[in-house]
mmCIF file of C-alpha atoms in Angstrom:
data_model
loop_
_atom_site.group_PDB
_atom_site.id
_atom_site.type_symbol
_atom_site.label_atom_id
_atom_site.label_comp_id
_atom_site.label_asym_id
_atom_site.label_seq_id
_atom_site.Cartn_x
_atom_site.Cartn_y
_atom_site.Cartn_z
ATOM 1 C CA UNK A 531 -1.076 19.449 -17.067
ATOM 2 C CA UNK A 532 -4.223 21.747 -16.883
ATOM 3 C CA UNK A 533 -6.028 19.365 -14.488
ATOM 4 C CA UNK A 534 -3.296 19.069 -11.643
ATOM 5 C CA UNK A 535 -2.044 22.597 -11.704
ATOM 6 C CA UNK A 536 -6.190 23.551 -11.129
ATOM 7 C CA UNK A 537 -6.265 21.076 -8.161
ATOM 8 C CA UNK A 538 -2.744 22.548 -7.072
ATOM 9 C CA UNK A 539 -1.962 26.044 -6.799
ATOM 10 C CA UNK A 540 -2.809 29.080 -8.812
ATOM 11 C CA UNK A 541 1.406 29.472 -7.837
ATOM 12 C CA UNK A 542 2.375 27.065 -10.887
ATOM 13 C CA UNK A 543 2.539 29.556 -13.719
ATOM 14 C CA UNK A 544 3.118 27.916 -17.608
ATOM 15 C CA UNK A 545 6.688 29.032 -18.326
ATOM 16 C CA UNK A 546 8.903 25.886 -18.522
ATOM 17 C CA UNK A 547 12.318 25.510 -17.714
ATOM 18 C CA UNK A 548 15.237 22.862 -17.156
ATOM 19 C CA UNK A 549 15.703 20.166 -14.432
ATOM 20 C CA UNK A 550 14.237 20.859 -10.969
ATOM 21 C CA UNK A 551 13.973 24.588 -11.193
ATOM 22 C CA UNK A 552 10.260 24.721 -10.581
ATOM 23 C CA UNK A 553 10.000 27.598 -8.371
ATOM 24 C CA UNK A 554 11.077 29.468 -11.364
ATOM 25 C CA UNK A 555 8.286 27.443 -14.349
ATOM 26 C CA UNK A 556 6.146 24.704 -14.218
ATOM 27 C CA UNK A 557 5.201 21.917 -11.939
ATOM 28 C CA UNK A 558 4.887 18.865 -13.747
ATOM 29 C CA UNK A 559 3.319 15.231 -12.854
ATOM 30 C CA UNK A 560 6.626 13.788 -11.371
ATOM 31 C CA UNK A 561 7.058 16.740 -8.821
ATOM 32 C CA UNK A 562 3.675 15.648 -7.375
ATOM 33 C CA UNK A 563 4.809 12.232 -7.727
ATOM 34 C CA UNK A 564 8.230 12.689 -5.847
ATOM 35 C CA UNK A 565 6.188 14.515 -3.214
ATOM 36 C CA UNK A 566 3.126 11.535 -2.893
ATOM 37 C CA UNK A 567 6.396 9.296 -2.697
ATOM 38 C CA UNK A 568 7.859 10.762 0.495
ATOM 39 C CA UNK A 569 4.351 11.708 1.923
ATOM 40 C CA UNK A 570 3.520 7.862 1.849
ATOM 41 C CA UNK A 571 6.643 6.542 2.681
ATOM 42 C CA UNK A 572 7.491 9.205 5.351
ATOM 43 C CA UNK A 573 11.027 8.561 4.184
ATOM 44 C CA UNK A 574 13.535 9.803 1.346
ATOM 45 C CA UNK A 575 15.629 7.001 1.501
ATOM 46 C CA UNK A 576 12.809 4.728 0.706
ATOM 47 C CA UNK A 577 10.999 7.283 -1.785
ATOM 48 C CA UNK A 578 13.924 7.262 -3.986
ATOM 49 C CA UNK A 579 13.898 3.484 -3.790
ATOM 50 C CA UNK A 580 10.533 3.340 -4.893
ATOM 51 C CA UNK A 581 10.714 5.801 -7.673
ATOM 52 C CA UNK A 582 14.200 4.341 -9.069
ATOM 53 C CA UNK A 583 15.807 7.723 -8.312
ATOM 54 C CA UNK A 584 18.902 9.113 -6.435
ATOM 55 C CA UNK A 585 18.265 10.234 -2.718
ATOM 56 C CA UNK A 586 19.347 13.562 -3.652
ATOM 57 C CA UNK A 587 17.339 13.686 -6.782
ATOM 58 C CA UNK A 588 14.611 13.583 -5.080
ATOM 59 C CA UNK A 589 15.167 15.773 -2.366
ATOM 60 C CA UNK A 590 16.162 18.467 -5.007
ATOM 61 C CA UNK A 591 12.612 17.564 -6.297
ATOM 62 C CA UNK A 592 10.842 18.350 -3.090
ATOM 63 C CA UNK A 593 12.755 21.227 -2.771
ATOM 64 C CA UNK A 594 11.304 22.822 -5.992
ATOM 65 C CA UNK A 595 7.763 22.090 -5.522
ATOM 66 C CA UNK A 596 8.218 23.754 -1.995
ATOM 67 C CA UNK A 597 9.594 26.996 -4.142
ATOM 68 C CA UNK A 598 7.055 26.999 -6.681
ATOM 69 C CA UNK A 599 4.134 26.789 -4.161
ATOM 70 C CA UNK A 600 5.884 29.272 -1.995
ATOM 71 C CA UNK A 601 5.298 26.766 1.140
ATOM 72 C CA UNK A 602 7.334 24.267 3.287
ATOM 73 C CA UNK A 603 5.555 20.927 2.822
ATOM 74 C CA UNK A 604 7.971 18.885 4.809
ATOM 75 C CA UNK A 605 9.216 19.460 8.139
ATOM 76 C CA UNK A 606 13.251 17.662 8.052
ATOM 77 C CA UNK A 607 13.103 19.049 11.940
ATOM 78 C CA UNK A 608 12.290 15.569 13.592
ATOM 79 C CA UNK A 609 13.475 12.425 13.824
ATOM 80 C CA UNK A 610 10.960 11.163 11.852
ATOM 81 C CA UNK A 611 10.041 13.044 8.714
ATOM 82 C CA UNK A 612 6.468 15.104 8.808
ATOM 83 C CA UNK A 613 4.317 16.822 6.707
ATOM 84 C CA UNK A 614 3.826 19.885 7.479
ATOM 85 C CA UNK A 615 -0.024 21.742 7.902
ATOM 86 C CA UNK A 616 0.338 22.622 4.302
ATOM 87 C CA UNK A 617 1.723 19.036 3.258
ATOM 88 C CA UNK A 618 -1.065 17.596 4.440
ATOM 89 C CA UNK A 619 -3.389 19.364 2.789
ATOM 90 C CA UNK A 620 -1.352 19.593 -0.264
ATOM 91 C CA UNK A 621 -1.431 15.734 -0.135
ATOM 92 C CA UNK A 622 -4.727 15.817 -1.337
ATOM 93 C CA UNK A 623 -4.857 17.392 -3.622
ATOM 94 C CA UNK A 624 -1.590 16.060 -5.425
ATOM 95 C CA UNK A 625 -3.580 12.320 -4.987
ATOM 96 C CA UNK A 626 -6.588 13.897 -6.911
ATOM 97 C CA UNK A 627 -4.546 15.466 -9.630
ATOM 98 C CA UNK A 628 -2.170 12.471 -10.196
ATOM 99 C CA UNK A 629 -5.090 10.395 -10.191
ATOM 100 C CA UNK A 630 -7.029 12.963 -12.798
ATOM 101 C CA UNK A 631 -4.172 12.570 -14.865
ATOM 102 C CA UNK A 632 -3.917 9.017 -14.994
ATOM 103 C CA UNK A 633 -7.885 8.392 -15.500
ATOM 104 C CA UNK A 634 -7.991 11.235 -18.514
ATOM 105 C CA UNK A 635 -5.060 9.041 -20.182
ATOM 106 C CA UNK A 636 -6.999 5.510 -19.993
ATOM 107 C CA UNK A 637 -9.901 7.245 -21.522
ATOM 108 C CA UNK A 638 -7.684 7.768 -24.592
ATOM 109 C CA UNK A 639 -6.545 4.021 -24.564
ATOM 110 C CA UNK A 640 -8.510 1.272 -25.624
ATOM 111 C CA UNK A 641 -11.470 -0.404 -24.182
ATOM 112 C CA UNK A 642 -9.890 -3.247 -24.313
ATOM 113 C CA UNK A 643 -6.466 -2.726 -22.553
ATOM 114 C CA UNK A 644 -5.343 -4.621 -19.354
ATOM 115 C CA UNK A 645 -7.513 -4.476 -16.175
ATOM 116 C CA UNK A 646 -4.586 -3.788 -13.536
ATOM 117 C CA UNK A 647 -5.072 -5.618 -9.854
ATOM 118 C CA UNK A 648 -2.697 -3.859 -7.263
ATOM 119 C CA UNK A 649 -1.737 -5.632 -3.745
ATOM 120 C CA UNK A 650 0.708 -5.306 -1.187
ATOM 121 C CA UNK A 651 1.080 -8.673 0.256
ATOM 122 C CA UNK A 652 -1.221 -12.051 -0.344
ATOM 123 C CA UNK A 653 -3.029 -11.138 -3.280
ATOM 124 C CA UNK A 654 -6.255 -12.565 -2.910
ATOM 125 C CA UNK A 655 -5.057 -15.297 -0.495
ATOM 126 C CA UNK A 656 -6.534 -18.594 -1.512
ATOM 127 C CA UNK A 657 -8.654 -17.354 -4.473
ATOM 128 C CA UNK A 658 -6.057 -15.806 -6.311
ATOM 129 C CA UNK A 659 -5.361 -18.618 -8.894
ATOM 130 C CA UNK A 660 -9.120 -19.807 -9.040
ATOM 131 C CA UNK A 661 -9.433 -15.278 -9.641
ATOM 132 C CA UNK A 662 -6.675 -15.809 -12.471
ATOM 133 C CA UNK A 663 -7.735 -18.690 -14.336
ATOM 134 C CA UNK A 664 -11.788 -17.490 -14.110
ATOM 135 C CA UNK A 665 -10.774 -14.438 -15.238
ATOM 136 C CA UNK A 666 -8.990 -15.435 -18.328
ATOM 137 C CA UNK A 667 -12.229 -17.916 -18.962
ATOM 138 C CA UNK A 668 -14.289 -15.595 -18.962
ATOM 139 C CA UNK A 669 -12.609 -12.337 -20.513
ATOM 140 C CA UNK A 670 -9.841 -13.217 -22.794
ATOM 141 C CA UNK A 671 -9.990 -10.220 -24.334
ATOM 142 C CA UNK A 672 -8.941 -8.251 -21.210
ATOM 143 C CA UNK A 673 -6.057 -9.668 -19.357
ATOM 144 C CA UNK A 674 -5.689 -9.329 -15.908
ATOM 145 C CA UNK A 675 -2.802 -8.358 -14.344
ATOM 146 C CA UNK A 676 -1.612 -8.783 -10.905
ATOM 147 C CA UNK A 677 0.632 -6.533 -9.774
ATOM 148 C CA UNK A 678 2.474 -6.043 -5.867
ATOM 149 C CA UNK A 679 3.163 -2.673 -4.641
ATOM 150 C CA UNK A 680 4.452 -2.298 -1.741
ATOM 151 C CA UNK A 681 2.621 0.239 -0.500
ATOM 152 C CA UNK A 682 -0.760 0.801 1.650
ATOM 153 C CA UNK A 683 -3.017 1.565 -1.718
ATOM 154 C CA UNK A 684 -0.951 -1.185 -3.611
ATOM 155 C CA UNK A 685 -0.138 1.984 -6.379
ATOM 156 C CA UNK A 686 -4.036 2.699 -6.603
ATOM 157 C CA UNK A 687 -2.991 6.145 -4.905
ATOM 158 C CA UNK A 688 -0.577 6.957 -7.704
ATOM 159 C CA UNK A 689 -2.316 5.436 -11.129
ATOM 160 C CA UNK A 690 -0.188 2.810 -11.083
ATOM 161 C CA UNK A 691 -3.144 0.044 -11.063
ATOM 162 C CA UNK A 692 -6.848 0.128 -11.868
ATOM 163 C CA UNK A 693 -8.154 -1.509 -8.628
ATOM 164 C CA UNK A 694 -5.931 -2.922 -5.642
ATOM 165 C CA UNK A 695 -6.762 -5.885 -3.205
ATOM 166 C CA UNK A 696 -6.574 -4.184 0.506
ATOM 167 C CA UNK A 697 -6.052 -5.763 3.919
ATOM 168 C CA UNK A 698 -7.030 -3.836 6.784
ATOM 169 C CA UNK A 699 -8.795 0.202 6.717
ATOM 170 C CA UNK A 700 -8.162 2.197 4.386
ATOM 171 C CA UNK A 701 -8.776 6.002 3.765
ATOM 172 C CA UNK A 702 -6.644 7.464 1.581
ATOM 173 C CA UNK A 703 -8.714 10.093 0.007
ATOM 174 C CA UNK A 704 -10.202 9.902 -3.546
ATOM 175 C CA UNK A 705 -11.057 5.691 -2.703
ATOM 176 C CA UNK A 706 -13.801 3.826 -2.701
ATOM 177 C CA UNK A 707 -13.667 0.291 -1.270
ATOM 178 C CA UNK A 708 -16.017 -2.639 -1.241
ATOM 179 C CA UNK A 709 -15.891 -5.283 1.851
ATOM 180 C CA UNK A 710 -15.309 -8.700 -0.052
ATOM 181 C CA UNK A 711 -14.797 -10.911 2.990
ATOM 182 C CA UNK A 712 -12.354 -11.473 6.257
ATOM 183 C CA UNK A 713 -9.573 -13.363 6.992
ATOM 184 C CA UNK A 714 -8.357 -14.434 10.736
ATOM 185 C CA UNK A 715 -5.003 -13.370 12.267
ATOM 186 C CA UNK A 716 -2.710 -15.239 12.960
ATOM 187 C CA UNK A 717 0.654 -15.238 14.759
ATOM 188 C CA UNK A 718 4.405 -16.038 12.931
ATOM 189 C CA UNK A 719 7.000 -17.153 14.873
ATOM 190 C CA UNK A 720 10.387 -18.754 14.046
ATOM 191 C CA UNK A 721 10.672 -22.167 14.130
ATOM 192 C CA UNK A 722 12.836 -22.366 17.085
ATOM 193 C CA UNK A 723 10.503 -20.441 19.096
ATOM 194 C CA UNK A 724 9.185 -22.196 22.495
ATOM 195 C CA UNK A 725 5.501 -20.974 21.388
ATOM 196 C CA UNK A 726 5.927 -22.997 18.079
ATOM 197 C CA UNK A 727 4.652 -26.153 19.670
ATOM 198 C CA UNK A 728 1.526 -25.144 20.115
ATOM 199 C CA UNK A 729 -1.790 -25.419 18.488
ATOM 200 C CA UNK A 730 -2.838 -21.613 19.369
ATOM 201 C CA UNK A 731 -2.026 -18.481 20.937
ATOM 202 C CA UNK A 732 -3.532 -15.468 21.940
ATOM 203 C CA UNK A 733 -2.669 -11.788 22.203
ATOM 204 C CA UNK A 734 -1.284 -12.323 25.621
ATOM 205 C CA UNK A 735 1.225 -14.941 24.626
ATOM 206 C CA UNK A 736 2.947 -12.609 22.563
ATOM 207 C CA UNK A 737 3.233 -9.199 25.595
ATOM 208 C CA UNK A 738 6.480 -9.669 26.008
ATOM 209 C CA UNK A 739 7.777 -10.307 23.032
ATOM 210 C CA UNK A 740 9.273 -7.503 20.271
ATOM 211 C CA UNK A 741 6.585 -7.513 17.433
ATOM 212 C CA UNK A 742 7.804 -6.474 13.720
ATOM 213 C CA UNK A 743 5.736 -3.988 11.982
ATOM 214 C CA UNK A 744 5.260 -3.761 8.614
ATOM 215 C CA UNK A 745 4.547 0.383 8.728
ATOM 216 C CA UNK A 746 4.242 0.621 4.576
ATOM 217 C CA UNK A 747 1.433 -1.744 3.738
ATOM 218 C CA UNK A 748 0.232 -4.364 6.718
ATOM 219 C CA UNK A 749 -2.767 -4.393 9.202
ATOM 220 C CA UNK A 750 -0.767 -4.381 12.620
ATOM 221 C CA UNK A 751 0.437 -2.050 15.189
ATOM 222 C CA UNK A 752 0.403 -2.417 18.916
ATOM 223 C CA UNK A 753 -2.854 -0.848 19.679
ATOM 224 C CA UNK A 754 -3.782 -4.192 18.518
ATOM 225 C CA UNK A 755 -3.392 -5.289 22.281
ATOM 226 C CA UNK A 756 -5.158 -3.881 25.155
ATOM 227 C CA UNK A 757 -3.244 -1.472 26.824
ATOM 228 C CA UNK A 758 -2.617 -3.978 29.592
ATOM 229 C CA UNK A 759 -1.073 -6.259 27.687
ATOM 230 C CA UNK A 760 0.710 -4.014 24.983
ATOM 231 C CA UNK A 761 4.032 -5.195 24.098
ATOM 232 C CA UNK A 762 6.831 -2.487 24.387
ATOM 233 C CA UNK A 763 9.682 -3.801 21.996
ATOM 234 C CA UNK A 764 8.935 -3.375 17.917
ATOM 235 C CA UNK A 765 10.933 -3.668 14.503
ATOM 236 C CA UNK A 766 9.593 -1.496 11.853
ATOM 237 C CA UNK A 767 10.146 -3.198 8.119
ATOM 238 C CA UNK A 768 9.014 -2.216 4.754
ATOM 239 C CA UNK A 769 7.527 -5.203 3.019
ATOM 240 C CA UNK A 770 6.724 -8.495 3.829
ATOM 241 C CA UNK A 771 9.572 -10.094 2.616
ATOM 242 C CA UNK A 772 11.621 -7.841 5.251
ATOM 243 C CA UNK A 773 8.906 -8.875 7.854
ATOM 244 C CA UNK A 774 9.471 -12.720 7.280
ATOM 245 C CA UNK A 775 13.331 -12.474 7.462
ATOM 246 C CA UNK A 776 12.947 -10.765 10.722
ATOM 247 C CA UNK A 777 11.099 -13.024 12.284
ATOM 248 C CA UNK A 778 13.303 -16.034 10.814
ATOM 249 C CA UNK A 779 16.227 -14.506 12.065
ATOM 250 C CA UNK A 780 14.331 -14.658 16.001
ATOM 251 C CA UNK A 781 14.496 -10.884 16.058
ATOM 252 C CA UNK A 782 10.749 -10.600 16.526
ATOM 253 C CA UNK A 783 7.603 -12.346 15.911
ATOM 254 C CA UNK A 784 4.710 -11.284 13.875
ATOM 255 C CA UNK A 785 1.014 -11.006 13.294
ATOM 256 C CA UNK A 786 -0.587 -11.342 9.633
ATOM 257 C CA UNK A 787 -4.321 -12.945 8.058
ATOM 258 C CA UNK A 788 -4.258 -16.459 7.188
ATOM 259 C CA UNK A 789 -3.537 -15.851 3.361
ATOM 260 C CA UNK A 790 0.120 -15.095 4.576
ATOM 261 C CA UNK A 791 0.259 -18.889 5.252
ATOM 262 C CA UNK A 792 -0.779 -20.077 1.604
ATOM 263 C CA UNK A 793 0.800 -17.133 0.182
ATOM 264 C CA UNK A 794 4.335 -16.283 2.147
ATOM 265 C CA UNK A 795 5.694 -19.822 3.603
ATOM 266 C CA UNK A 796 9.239 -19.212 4.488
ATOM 267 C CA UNK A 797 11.709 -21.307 5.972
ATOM 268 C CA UNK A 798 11.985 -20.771 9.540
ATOM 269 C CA UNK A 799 8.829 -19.280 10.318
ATOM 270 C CA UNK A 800 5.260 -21.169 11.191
ATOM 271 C CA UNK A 801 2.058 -20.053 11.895
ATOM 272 C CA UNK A 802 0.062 -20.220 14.185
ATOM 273 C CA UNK A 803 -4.423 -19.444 15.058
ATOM 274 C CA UNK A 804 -4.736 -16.410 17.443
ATOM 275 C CA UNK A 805 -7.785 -16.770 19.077
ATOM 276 C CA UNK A 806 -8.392 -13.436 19.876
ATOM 277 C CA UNK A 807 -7.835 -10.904 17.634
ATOM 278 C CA UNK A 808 -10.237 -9.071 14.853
ATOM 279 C CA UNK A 809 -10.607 -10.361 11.781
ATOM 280 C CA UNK A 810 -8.844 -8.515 8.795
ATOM 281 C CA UNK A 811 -11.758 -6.843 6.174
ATOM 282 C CA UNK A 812 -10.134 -7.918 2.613
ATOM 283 C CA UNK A 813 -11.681 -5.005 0.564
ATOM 284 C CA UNK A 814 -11.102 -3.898 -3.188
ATOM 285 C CA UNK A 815 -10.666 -0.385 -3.852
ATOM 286 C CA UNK A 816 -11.037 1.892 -6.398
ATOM 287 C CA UNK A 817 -10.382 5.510 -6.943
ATOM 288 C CA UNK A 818 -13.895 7.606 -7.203
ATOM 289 C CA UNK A 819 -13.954 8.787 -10.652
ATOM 290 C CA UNK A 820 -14.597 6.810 -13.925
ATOM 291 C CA UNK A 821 -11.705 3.930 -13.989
ATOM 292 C CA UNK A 822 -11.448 0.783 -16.151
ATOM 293 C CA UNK A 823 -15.178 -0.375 -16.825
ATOM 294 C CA UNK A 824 -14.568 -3.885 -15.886
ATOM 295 C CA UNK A 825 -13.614 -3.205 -12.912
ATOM 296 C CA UNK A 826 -17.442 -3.771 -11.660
ATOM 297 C CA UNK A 827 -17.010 -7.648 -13.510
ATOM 298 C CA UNK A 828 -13.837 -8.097 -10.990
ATOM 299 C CA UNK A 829 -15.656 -7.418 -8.074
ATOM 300 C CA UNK A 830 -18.775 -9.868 -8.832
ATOM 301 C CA UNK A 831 -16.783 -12.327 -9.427
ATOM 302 C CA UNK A 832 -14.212 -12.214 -6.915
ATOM 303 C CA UNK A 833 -17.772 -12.195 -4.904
ATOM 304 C CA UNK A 834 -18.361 -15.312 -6.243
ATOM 305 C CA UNK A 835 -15.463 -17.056 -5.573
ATOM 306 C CA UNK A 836 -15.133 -16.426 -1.929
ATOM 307 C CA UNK A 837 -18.824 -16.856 -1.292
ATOM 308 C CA UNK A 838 -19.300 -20.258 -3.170
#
């Protein structure tokens, strides 16, 4: 892997050798892959989840890419799990080479192949079936495949996808993003809920109630309020599908963009206009070297469709 151990460390020499005893031989693509995993997730539990590997798999893993560098990359210390200086920095540069690698092997692949469209939650909200069925009209020759990641870069971070539909900022380094349009927030709430009556809220109806967070790929966090008004109770979840069942259960309520209504009805939970919140920018993004080439098709017409 010439290209990631240039971007990495001048520490990774060439000898090989078995299972995780990199300090000893080579770093290879799923060490830098087991480390983006825990970086992103700022969890092992869920890292091994997402990479369909043992909890202590993975930290053995970690622990020889930390040997073979000759650096601590994680600090286990907290509470909460950190990267260290070094991790962060190491961060990106794992990103570039991972996504080095995967760009050098879809220059080997056909033209032709699958274009690959990432998300986290929604899609493309309302235009994702008019997006589908366009598509196909107009490029049956290159399918398009929609794919959810639950994650904040929808697996663009890691080569899983060729572009990804994005809610909210995003700067993960080695993106590029292009504003498509903006959706309004609005407020979920279970059913039973004595706000569910009514025909709107705002960000002060909701101070003093316990918000759930979706920390891996959504929009919201508290500083959403003014500091005033900032609510003081929150339920961090992983995915929407987490998010919805806690706020069905009357744990919490939640904030989303309207494609969560078309997109994520549940039972138990409505929705409801805020009337004062930012909109959310729905951007596509790209990583910053040569990708799929009809990726630059996608975007015009997804243009299109939203703007018609």
């Amino acid at each position: 892997m010439p290209t990631a151990t240039r971007l990495c460390s001048a520490r990774m020499s060439a000898t090989t050798s078995g299972n995780d005893h990199a300090g000893a031989g080579q770093v290879e693509l799923r060490h830098l892959r087991c480390f983006l995993a825990i970086a992103e997730e700022r969890n092992v539990t869920r890292a091994a989840e997402r990479l369909r590997l043992t909890q202590p798999a993975v930290s053995r893993t970690l622990a020889a890419l930390e040997r073979a560098l000759g650096v601590r990359l994680v600090d286990r210390s907290t509470h909460h799990l950190a990267l260290t200086p070094e991790g962060r920095a190491f961060q990106d540069r794992a990103t570039a080479a991972v996504a080095a690698f995967e760009d050098a092997l879809a220059a080997g692949r056909t033209a032709r192949r699958p274009l690959r469209l990432g998300h986290a939650w929604s899609a493309a909200g309302p235009y994702t079936t008019p997006l589908l069925r366009r598509w196909r009209e107009a490029h049956p020759d290159v399918p398009l495949e929609l794919l959810r990641i639950d994650d904040r870069t929808a697996g663009l971070t890691r080569g899983e996808v060729d572009a990804a539909l994005l809610r909210g900022t995003v700067d993960a380094p080695g993106l590029v993003t292009e504003l498509l349009y903006t959706e309004a927030r609005v407020a979920a709430l279970p059913a039973d809920d004595p706000l569910a009556d009514r025909d709107r809220l705002s960000l002060a109806d909701l101070t003093d109630r316990t918000i759930a967070l979706n920390t891996v790929s959504g929009t919201t966090t508290l500083d959403l309020w003014p500091a005033a008004i900032r609510p003081k109770e929150a339920i961090t979840v992983a995915n929407t599908d987490d998010w919805l069942v806690t706020i069905a259960a009357g744990r919490a309520v939640g904030i989303s963009a309207t494609a969560t209504i078309g997109m994520h009805q549940y039972p138990g939970v409505v929705y409801l206009p805020l009337t004062d919140a930012p909109e959310v920018p729905v951007v596509l993004a790209r990583r910053d070297t040569p990708g799929h080439p009809s990726v630059p098709e996608l975007t015009a017409l997804i243009h299109k469709i939203a703007h018609s």
